[in-house]
């Protein structure tokens, strides 16, 4: 992980090269506008976000559950994978576009649902929505966003899906679904992996300001809202608000309430993929929530192939957890994902530079994926298959 501030990084480059001309300009630009010359990789956003956020907020984004084994594994599993591209493939240009649930997107990278975005940047989810629209992709605002789902929908014209946590109260759930339908969201992404326990958040006494707390539920008349908001109280409140004992019955109920496509987020096993098929769902996200749930779960990329083999011909399979490079996108697509979602990269970039930052992170992934596809002889994303993976 990078730790130097942009100013320090630029100054170090300057000293090393002893070039008072070009490098001095780079250093000055970086100090004035962190996004002017940096970053060039997704992880370059980390020190920029760190410099701009209070420590508890930065740690809330960046850390994982307990010993963070799953968090590290998500990233390292990609680095362990090897790609063997063919030679003499004759490909000189590539097309990154694809479709998800019939919707054309310009690149196979979408913005994952991320809670609390307004704590990272005043524009919050509105900035993410605008960046996604400019990049030609989909953003998936969270139920725990601090902007209302209507104001996020109005912020940009691009297609959006709405992420739903299942409230215990079915009336509240139904109100949220109707609001998402009315605001023009094109699918529901139901997240089923609950139970966050992050040591850093406990140590930092991380809390969400009362004004921000679960705005959507309050809008829907959820009346049990606590006045207090420490980390422990937030966890307790979440358990009170959301149904942790989700069963197939919830999805049978939801399927009857809406015609919107339903995607299950948090799948890691063949069995769960099979259940999604049996429930008539439209897609699944292979995800361990970026290592923020039960520590010790496998890296999402390590289970992707099995899940795709089980259900990939019957519903669309998306992927998240650990994407930091365009090459990671290539690997996930090679193992059968239709598109990937990014969580932390979006949050770091939003903190670093709002809409411009998020657009930049999508551009970086697009450029890296373009290079990876060119090198691998994949003219279209449909050409990316597991023959590339050693
Ligand atoms: C700060 C933060 C908040 C998150 N909030 C939500 C949320 O409200 N709903 C949800 O389904 N997933 C949430 N996630 C998980 C992401 O949607 C995604 O699964 C995960 O971040 C992917 O891993 P990555 O961070 O390595 O890209 C959150 C992730 C982060 C980093």
PDB file of N, CA and C in Angstrom, residues 274-357:
ATOM      1  N   UNK A 274     -27.151 -22.267  -7.356  1.00  0.00           N
ATOM      2  CA  UNK A 274     -28.267 -23.150  -7.699  1.00  0.00           C
ATOM      3  C   UNK A 274     -29.581 -22.605  -7.137  1.00  0.00           C
ATOM      4  N   UNK A 275     -29.541 -22.131  -5.891  1.00  0.00           N
ATOM      5  CA  UNK A 275     -30.748 -21.564  -5.279  1.00  0.00           C
ATOM      6  C   UNK A 275     -31.234 -20.357  -6.073  1.00  0.00           C
ATOM      7  N   UNK A 276     -30.287 -19.513  -6.493  1.00  0.00           N
ATOM      8  CA  UNK A 276     -30.673 -18.322  -7.268  1.00  0.00           C
ATOM      9  C   UNK A 276     -31.377 -18.731  -8.554  1.00  0.00           C
ATOM     10  N   UNK A 277     -30.873 -19.780  -9.179  1.00  0.00           N
ATOM     11  CA  UNK A 277     -31.513 -20.281 -10.408  1.00  0.00           C
ATOM     12  C   UNK A 277     -32.924 -20.763 -10.086  1.00  0.00           C
ATOM     13  N   UNK A 278     -33.033 -21.553  -9.032  1.00  0.00           N
ATOM     14  CA  UNK A 278     -34.345 -22.114  -8.688  1.00  0.00           C
ATOM     15  C   UNK A 278     -35.360 -21.028  -8.336  1.00  0.00           C
ATOM     16  N   UNK A 279     -34.871 -19.929  -7.778  1.00  0.00           N
ATOM     17  CA  UNK A 279     -35.766 -18.826  -7.408  1.00  0.00           C
ATOM     18  C   UNK A 279     -36.131 -17.956  -8.609  1.00  0.00           C
ATOM     19  N   UNK A 280     -35.576 -18.280  -9.759  1.00  0.00           N
ATOM     20  CA  UNK A 280     -35.889 -17.516 -10.971  1.00  0.00           C
ATOM     21  C   UNK A 280     -35.245 -16.145 -10.975  1.00  0.00           C
ATOM     22  N   UNK A 281     -34.107 -16.003 -10.286  1.00  0.00           N
ATOM     23  CA  UNK A 281     -33.430 -14.698 -10.269  1.00  0.00           C
ATOM     24  C   UNK A 281     -32.683 -14.495 -11.585  1.00  0.00           C
ATOM     25  N   UNK A 282     -32.308 -13.250 -11.824  1.00  0.00           N
ATOM     26  CA  UNK A 282     -31.740 -12.895 -13.118  1.00  0.00           C
ATOM     27  C   UNK A 282     -30.219 -12.838 -13.124  1.00  0.00           C
ATOM     28  N   UNK A 283     -29.627 -12.688 -11.945  1.00  0.00           N
ATOM     29  CA  UNK A 283     -28.173 -12.608 -11.903  1.00  0.00           C
ATOM     30  C   UNK A 283     -27.668 -12.824 -10.496  1.00  0.00           C
ATOM     31  N   UNK A 284     -26.369 -13.056 -10.395  1.00  0.00           N
ATOM     32  CA  UNK A 284     -25.721 -13.157  -9.079  1.00  0.00           C
ATOM     33  C   UNK A 284     -24.408 -12.375  -9.123  1.00  0.00           C
ATOM     34  N   UNK A 285     -24.014 -11.879  -7.952  1.00  0.00           N
ATOM     35  CA  UNK A 285     -22.679 -11.283  -7.839  1.00  0.00           C
ATOM     36  C   UNK A 285     -21.853 -12.215  -6.966  1.00  0.00           C
ATOM     37  N   UNK A 286     -20.821 -12.805  -7.556  1.00  0.00           N
ATOM     38  CA  UNK A 286     -19.865 -13.576  -6.756  1.00  0.00           C
ATOM     39  C   UNK A 286     -19.047 -12.560  -5.972  1.00  0.00           C
ATOM     40  N   UNK A 287     -19.197 -12.600  -4.643  1.00  0.00           N
ATOM     41  CA  UNK A 287     -18.638 -11.526  -3.812  1.00  0.00           C
ATOM     42  C   UNK A 287     -18.499 -11.992  -2.380  1.00  0.00           C
ATOM     43  N   UNK A 288     -17.398 -11.599  -1.729  1.00  0.00           N
ATOM     44  CA  UNK A 288     -17.327 -11.767  -0.271  1.00  0.00           C
ATOM     45  C   UNK A 288     -17.370 -10.397   0.400  1.00  0.00           C
ATOM     46  N   UNK A 289     -17.985  -9.441  -0.292  1.00  0.00           N
ATOM     47  CA  UNK A 289     -18.188  -8.097   0.254  1.00  0.00           C
ATOM     48  C   UNK A 289     -16.835  -7.404   0.491  1.00  0.00           C
ATOM     49  N   UNK A 290     -15.876  -7.717  -0.359  1.00  0.00           N
ATOM     50  CA  UNK A 290     -14.566  -7.086  -0.228  1.00  0.00           C
ATOM     51  C   UNK A 290     -13.881  -7.432   1.090  1.00  0.00           C
ATOM     52  N   UNK A 291     -14.134  -8.636   1.615  1.00  0.00           N
ATOM     53  CA  UNK A 291     -13.492  -9.043   2.880  1.00  0.00           C
ATOM     54  C   UNK A 291     -13.993  -8.271   4.081  1.00  0.00           C
ATOM     55  N   UNK A 292     -15.211  -7.757   4.015  1.00  0.00           N
ATOM     56  CA  UNK A 292     -15.767  -6.967   5.120  1.00  0.00           C
ATOM     57  C   UNK A 292     -16.760  -7.778   5.946  1.00  0.00           C
ATOM     58  N   UNK A 293     -16.963  -9.035   5.590  1.00  0.00           N
ATOM     59  CA  UNK A 293     -17.919  -9.853   6.332  1.00  0.00           C
ATOM     60  C   UNK A 293     -17.149 -10.900   7.133  1.00  0.00           C
ATOM     61  N   UNK A 294     -17.514 -12.171   7.006  1.00  0.00           N
ATOM     62  CA  UNK A 294     -16.846 -13.204   7.807  1.00  0.00           C
ATOM     63  C   UNK A 294     -15.409 -13.392   7.334  1.00  0.00           C
ATOM     64  N   UNK A 295     -14.454 -13.098   8.228  1.00  0.00           N
ATOM     65  CA  UNK A 295     -13.062 -13.287   7.829  1.00  0.00           C
ATOM     66  C   UNK A 295     -12.784 -14.781   7.699  1.00  0.00           C
ATOM     67  N   UNK A 296     -11.966 -15.132   6.711  1.00  0.00           N
ATOM     68  CA  UNK A 296     -11.663 -16.545   6.486  1.00  0.00           C
ATOM     69  C   UNK A 296     -12.437 -17.117   5.306  1.00  0.00           C
ATOM     70  N   UNK A 297     -13.364 -16.322   4.753  1.00  0.00           N
ATOM     71  CA  UNK A 297     -14.026 -16.787   3.541  1.00  0.00           C
ATOM     72  C   UNK A 297     -12.981 -16.752   2.417  1.00  0.00           C
ATOM     73  N   UNK A 298     -13.173 -17.573   1.381  1.00  0.00           N
ATOM     74  CA  UNK A 298     -12.178 -17.591   0.305  1.00  0.00           C
ATOM     75  C   UNK A 298     -12.207 -16.306  -0.520  1.00  0.00           C
ATOM     76  N   UNK A 299     -11.107 -16.048  -1.200  1.00  0.00           N
ATOM     77  CA  UNK A 299     -11.092 -14.953  -2.173  1.00  0.00           C
ATOM     78  C   UNK A 299     -12.179 -15.229  -3.210  1.00  0.00           C
ATOM     79  N   UNK A 300     -12.904 -14.177  -3.571  1.00  0.00           N
ATOM     80  CA  UNK A 300     -14.009 -14.389  -4.535  1.00  0.00           C
ATOM     81  C   UNK A 300     -13.496 -15.004  -5.837  1.00  0.00           C
ATOM     82  N   UNK A 301     -12.324 -14.571  -6.289  1.00  0.00           N
ATOM     83  CA  UNK A 301     -11.826 -15.057  -7.591  1.00  0.00           C
ATOM     84  C   UNK A 301     -11.522 -16.555  -7.533  1.00  0.00           C
ATOM     85  N   UNK A 302     -11.220 -17.068  -6.331  1.00  0.00           N
ATOM     86  CA  UNK A 302     -10.905 -18.493  -6.214  1.00  0.00           C
ATOM     87  C   UNK A 302     -12.134 -19.391  -6.329  1.00  0.00           C
ATOM     88  N   UNK A 303     -13.328 -18.820  -6.203  1.00  0.00           N
ATOM     89  CA  UNK A 303     -14.533 -19.664  -6.321  1.00  0.00           C
ATOM     90  C   UNK A 303     -15.331 -19.355  -7.593  1.00  0.00           C
ATOM     91  N   UNK A 304     -14.882 -18.342  -8.329  1.00  0.00           N
ATOM     92  CA  UNK A 304     -15.688 -17.881  -9.471  1.00  0.00           C
ATOM     93  C   UNK A 304     -15.934 -18.988 -10.491  1.00  0.00           C
ATOM     94  N   UNK A 305     -14.881 -19.724 -10.858  1.00  0.00           N
ATOM     95  CA  UNK A 305     -15.019 -20.713 -11.924  1.00  0.00           C
ATOM     96  C   UNK A 305     -16.088 -21.760 -11.575  1.00  0.00           C
ATOM     97  N   UNK A 306     -16.068 -22.227 -10.308  1.00  0.00           N
ATOM     98  CA  UNK A 306     -17.044 -23.249  -9.886  1.00  0.00           C
ATOM     99  C   UNK A 306     -18.473 -22.719  -9.973  1.00  0.00           C
ATOM    100  N   UNK A 307     -18.646 -21.469  -9.536  1.00  0.00           N
ATOM    101  CA  UNK A 307     -19.999 -20.888  -9.548  1.00  0.00           C
ATOM    102  C   UNK A 307     -20.483 -20.734 -10.987  1.00  0.00           C
ATOM    103  N   UNK A 308     -19.593 -20.278 -11.861  1.00  0.00           N
ATOM    104  CA  UNK A 308     -19.968 -20.107 -13.269  1.00  0.00           C
ATOM    105  C   UNK A 308     -20.312 -21.466 -13.884  1.00  0.00           C
ATOM    106  N   UNK A 309     -19.506 -22.473 -13.582  1.00  0.00           N
ATOM    107  CA  UNK A 309     -19.793 -23.812 -14.127  1.00  0.00           C
ATOM    108  C   UNK A 309     -21.175 -24.283 -13.709  1.00  0.00           C
ATOM    109  N   UNK A 310     -21.576 -23.932 -12.488  1.00  0.00           N
ATOM    110  CA  UNK A 310     -22.861 -24.381 -11.955  1.00  0.00           C
ATOM    111  C   UNK A 310     -24.032 -23.647 -12.605  1.00  0.00           C
ATOM    112  N   UNK A 311     -23.886 -22.323 -12.768  1.00  0.00           N
ATOM    113  CA  UNK A 311     -25.089 -21.541 -13.101  1.00  0.00           C
ATOM    114  C   UNK A 311     -24.904 -20.555 -14.252  1.00  0.00           C
ATOM    115  N   UNK A 312     -23.707 -20.468 -14.771  1.00  0.00           N
ATOM    116  CA  UNK A 312     -23.392 -19.405 -15.742  1.00  0.00           C
ATOM    117  C   UNK A 312     -24.236 -19.414 -17.004  1.00  0.00           C
ATOM    118  N   UNK A 313     -24.812 -20.570 -17.352  1.00  0.00           N
ATOM    119  CA  UNK A 313     -25.635 -20.584 -18.565  1.00  0.00           C
ATOM    120  C   UNK A 313     -27.097 -20.270 -18.254  1.00  0.00           C
ATOM    121  N   UNK A 314     -27.423 -20.072 -16.966  1.00  0.00           N
ATOM    122  CA  UNK A 314     -28.840 -19.849 -16.622  1.00  0.00           C
ATOM    123  C   UNK A 314     -29.120 -18.473 -16.041  1.00  0.00           C
ATOM    124  N   UNK A 315     -28.101 -17.777 -15.635  1.00  0.00           N
ATOM    125  CA  UNK A 315     -28.259 -16.379 -15.209  1.00  0.00           C
ATOM    126  C   UNK A 315     -26.930 -15.665 -15.404  1.00  0.00           C
ATOM    127  N   UNK A 316     -26.950 -14.341 -15.294  1.00  0.00           N
ATOM    128  CA  UNK A 316     -25.714 -13.595 -15.503  1.00  0.00           C
ATOM    129  C   UNK A 316     -24.896 -13.594 -14.209  1.00  0.00           C
ATOM    130  N   UNK A 317     -23.598 -13.790 -14.353  1.00  0.00           N
ATOM    131  CA  UNK A 317     -22.711 -13.833 -13.185  1.00  0.00           C
ATOM    132  C   UNK A 317     -21.788 -12.608 -13.225  1.00  0.00           C
ATOM    133  N   UNK A 318     -21.891 -11.803 -12.194  1.00  0.00           N
ATOM    134  CA  UNK A 318     -20.984 -10.656 -12.048  1.00  0.00           C
ATOM    135  C   UNK A 318     -20.017 -10.979 -10.913  1.00  0.00           C
ATOM    136  N   UNK A 319     -19.012 -10.135 -10.765  1.00  0.00           N
ATOM    137  CA  UNK A 319     -17.946 -10.452  -9.812  1.00  0.00           C
ATOM    138  C   UNK A 319     -17.499  -9.202  -9.075  1.00  0.00           C
ATOM    139  N   UNK A 320     -17.213  -9.322  -7.772  1.00  0.00           N
ATOM    140  CA  UNK A 320     -16.436  -8.265  -7.108  1.00  0.00           C
ATOM    141  C   UNK A 320     -15.582  -8.831  -6.001  1.00  0.00           C
ATOM    142  N   UNK A 321     -14.726  -7.972  -5.476  1.00  0.00           N
ATOM    143  CA  UNK A 321     -13.793  -8.208  -4.372  1.00  0.00           C
ATOM    144  C   UNK A 321     -12.367  -8.393  -4.881  1.00  0.00           C
ATOM    145  N   UNK A 322     -11.604  -7.313  -4.788  1.00  0.00           N
ATOM    146  CA  UNK A 322     -10.172  -7.393  -5.085  1.00  0.00           C
ATOM    147  C   UNK A 322      -9.738  -6.827  -6.416  1.00  0.00           C
ATOM    148  N   UNK A 323     -10.672  -6.298  -7.205  1.00  0.00           N
ATOM    149  CA  UNK A 323     -10.272  -5.726  -8.502  1.00  0.00           C
ATOM    150  C   UNK A 323      -9.464  -4.447  -8.262  1.00  0.00           C
ATOM    151  N   UNK A 324      -8.214  -4.450  -8.693  1.00  0.00           N
ATOM    152  CA  UNK A 324      -7.364  -3.255  -8.581  1.00  0.00           C
ATOM    153  C   UNK A 324      -6.705  -2.880  -9.901  1.00  0.00           C
ATOM    154  N   UNK A 325      -6.807  -3.762 -10.896  1.00  0.00           N
ATOM    155  CA  UNK A 325      -6.140  -3.581 -12.185  1.00  0.00           C
ATOM    156  C   UNK A 325      -7.062  -3.993 -13.326  1.00  0.00           C
ATOM    157  N   UNK A 326      -6.824  -3.387 -14.503  1.00  0.00           N
ATOM    158  CA  UNK A 326      -7.542  -3.864 -15.685  1.00  0.00           C
ATOM    159  C   UNK A 326      -7.251  -5.340 -15.939  1.00  0.00           C
ATOM    160  N   UNK A 327      -6.018  -5.766 -15.614  1.00  0.00           N
ATOM    161  CA  UNK A 327      -5.668  -7.187 -15.771  1.00  0.00           C
ATOM    162  C   UNK A 327      -6.512  -8.085 -14.879  1.00  0.00           C
ATOM    163  N   UNK A 328      -6.919  -7.558 -13.703  1.00  0.00           N
ATOM    164  CA  UNK A 328      -7.813  -8.339 -12.829  1.00  0.00           C
ATOM    165  C   UNK A 328      -9.187  -8.503 -13.488  1.00  0.00           C
ATOM    166  N   UNK A 329      -9.617  -7.448 -14.176  1.00  0.00           N
ATOM    167  CA  UNK A 329     -10.910  -7.528 -14.880  1.00  0.00           C
ATOM    168  C   UNK A 329     -10.820  -8.630 -15.939  1.00  0.00           C
ATOM    169  N   UNK A 330      -9.691  -8.628 -16.682  1.00  0.00           N
ATOM    170  CA  UNK A 330      -9.486  -9.663 -17.705  1.00  0.00           C
ATOM    171  C   UNK A 330      -9.566 -11.061 -17.078  1.00  0.00           C
ATOM    172  N   UNK A 331      -8.914 -11.246 -15.924  1.00  0.00           N
ATOM    173  CA  UNK A 331      -8.902 -12.564 -15.281  1.00  0.00           C
ATOM    174  C   UNK A 331     -10.316 -12.974 -14.848  1.00  0.00           C
ATOM    175  N   UNK A 332     -11.066 -12.034 -14.274  1.00  0.00           N
ATOM    176  CA  UNK A 332     -12.428 -12.367 -13.827  1.00  0.00           C
ATOM    177  C   UNK A 332     -13.314 -12.709 -15.030  1.00  0.00           C
ATOM    178  N   UNK A 333     -13.158 -11.953 -16.105  1.00  0.00           N
ATOM    179  CA  UNK A 333     -13.953 -12.256 -17.299  1.00  0.00           C
ATOM    180  C   UNK A 333     -13.533 -13.601 -17.893  1.00  0.00           C
ATOM    181  N   UNK A 334     -12.228 -13.883 -17.836  1.00  0.00           N
ATOM    182  CA  UNK A 334     -11.737 -15.165 -18.374  1.00  0.00           C
ATOM    183  C   UNK A 334     -12.359 -16.338 -17.622  1.00  0.00           C
ATOM    184  N   UNK A 335     -12.605 -16.154 -16.334  1.00  0.00           N
ATOM    185  CA  UNK A 335     -13.205 -17.241 -15.545  1.00  0.00           C
ATOM    186  C   UNK A 335     -14.732 -17.224 -15.602  1.00  0.00           C
ATOM    187  N   UNK A 336     -15.299 -16.347 -16.417  1.00  0.00           N
ATOM    188  CA  UNK A 336     -16.733 -16.440 -16.684  1.00  0.00           C
ATOM    189  C   UNK A 336     -17.601 -15.303 -16.196  1.00  0.00           C
ATOM    190  N   UNK A 337     -17.006 -14.285 -15.525  1.00  0.00           N
ATOM    191  CA  UNK A 337     -17.842 -13.148 -15.109  1.00  0.00           C
ATOM    192  C   UNK A 337     -18.254 -12.340 -16.333  1.00  0.00           C
ATOM    193  N   UNK A 338     -19.445 -11.786 -16.267  1.00  0.00           N
ATOM    194  CA  UNK A 338     -19.910 -10.954 -17.376  1.00  0.00           C
ATOM    195  C   UNK A 338     -19.404  -9.524 -17.228  1.00  0.00           C
ATOM    196  N   UNK A 339     -19.279  -9.094 -15.981  1.00  0.00           N
ATOM    197  CA  UNK A 339     -18.754  -7.755 -15.677  1.00  0.00           C
ATOM    198  C   UNK A 339     -18.318  -7.771 -14.221  1.00  0.00           C
ATOM    199  N   UNK A 340     -17.552  -6.765 -13.821  1.00  0.00           N
ATOM    200  CA  UNK A 340     -17.095  -6.700 -12.425  1.00  0.00           C
ATOM    201  C   UNK A 340     -17.587  -5.409 -11.782  1.00  0.00           C
ATOM    202  N   UNK A 341     -17.541  -5.398 -10.449  1.00  0.00           N
ATOM    203  CA  UNK A 341     -17.929  -4.210  -9.669  1.00  0.00           C
ATOM    204  C   UNK A 341     -16.704  -3.757  -8.861  1.00  0.00           C
ATOM    205  N   UNK A 342     -16.596  -2.453  -8.662  1.00  0.00           N
ATOM    206  CA  UNK A 342     -15.495  -1.958  -7.819  1.00  0.00           C
ATOM    207  C   UNK A 342     -16.054  -1.196  -6.615  1.00  0.00           C
ATOM    208  N   UNK A 343     -15.553  -1.552  -5.418  1.00  0.00           N
ATOM    209  CA  UNK A 343     -16.001  -0.913  -4.180  1.00  0.00           C
ATOM    210  C   UNK A 343     -14.980   0.095  -3.682  1.00  0.00           C
ATOM    211  N   UNK A 344     -13.888  -0.396  -3.058  1.00  0.00           N
ATOM    212  CA  UNK A 344     -12.894   0.536  -2.513  1.00  0.00           C
ATOM    213  C   UNK A 344     -12.300   1.469  -3.558  1.00  0.00           C
ATOM    214  N   UNK A 345     -11.964   0.971  -4.763  1.00  0.00           N
ATOM    215  CA  UNK A 345     -11.408   1.910  -5.749  1.00  0.00           C
ATOM    216  C   UNK A 345     -12.331   3.118  -5.975  1.00  0.00           C
ATOM    217  N   UNK A 346     -13.620   2.864  -6.006  1.00  0.00           N
ATOM    218  CA  UNK A 346     -14.587   3.953  -6.157  1.00  0.00           C
ATOM    219  C   UNK A 346     -14.538   4.899  -4.947  1.00  0.00           C
ATOM    220  N   UNK A 347     -14.498   4.324  -3.749  1.00  0.00           N
ATOM    221  CA  UNK A 347     -14.539   5.143  -2.528  1.00  0.00           C
ATOM    222  C   UNK A 347     -13.268   5.979  -2.378  1.00  0.00           C
ATOM    223  N   UNK A 348     -12.102   5.372  -2.625  1.00  0.00           N
ATOM    224  CA  UNK A 348     -10.843   6.140  -2.542  1.00  0.00           C
ATOM    225  C   UNK A 348     -10.853   7.278  -3.565  1.00  0.00           C
ATOM    226  N   UNK A 349     -11.304   6.953  -4.787  1.00  0.00           N
ATOM    227  CA  UNK A 349     -11.271   7.959  -5.858  1.00  0.00           C
ATOM    228  C   UNK A 349     -12.256   9.087  -5.575  1.00  0.00           C
ATOM    229  N   UNK A 350     -13.401   8.730  -5.024  1.00  0.00           N
ATOM    230  CA  UNK A 350     -14.388   9.763  -4.676  1.00  0.00           C
ATOM    231  C   UNK A 350     -13.805  10.700  -3.625  1.00  0.00           C
ATOM    232  N   UNK A 351     -13.161  10.123  -2.613  1.00  0.00           N
ATOM    233  CA  UNK A 351     -12.558  10.950  -1.564  1.00  0.00           C
ATOM    234  C   UNK A 351     -11.468  11.839  -2.160  1.00  0.00           C
ATOM    235  N   UNK A 352     -10.703  11.293  -3.088  1.00  0.00           N
ATOM    236  CA  UNK A 352      -9.573  12.042  -3.658  1.00  0.00           C
ATOM    237  C   UNK A 352     -10.033  13.151  -4.588  1.00  0.00           C
ATOM    238  N   UNK A 353     -11.095  12.932  -5.328  1.00  0.00           N
ATOM    239  CA  UNK A 353     -11.426  13.932  -6.345  1.00  0.00           C
ATOM    240  C   UNK A 353     -12.862  13.933  -6.814  1.00  0.00           C
ATOM    241  N   UNK A 354     -13.786  13.480  -6.000  1.00  0.00           N
ATOM    242  CA  UNK A 354     -15.206  13.541  -6.365  1.00  0.00           C
ATOM    243  C   UNK A 354     -15.481  12.844  -7.690  1.00  0.00           C
ATOM    244  N   UNK A 355     -16.374  13.441  -8.456  1.00  0.00           N
ATOM    245  CA  UNK A 355     -16.756  12.851  -9.753  1.00  0.00           C
ATOM    246  C   UNK A 355     -15.538  12.637 -10.650  1.00  0.00           C
ATOM    247  N   UNK A 356     -14.639  13.632 -10.688  1.00  0.00           N
ATOM    248  CA  UNK A 356     -13.449  13.515 -11.539  1.00  0.00           C
ATOM    249  C   UNK A 356     -12.601  12.322 -11.113  1.00  0.00           C
ATOM    250  N   UNK A 357     -12.487  12.134  -9.811  1.00  0.00           N
ATOM    251  CA  UNK A 357     -11.705  11.005  -9.301  1.00  0.00           C
ATOM    252  C   UNK A 357     -12.310   9.675  -9.728  1.00  0.00           C
TER     253      UNK A 357
END
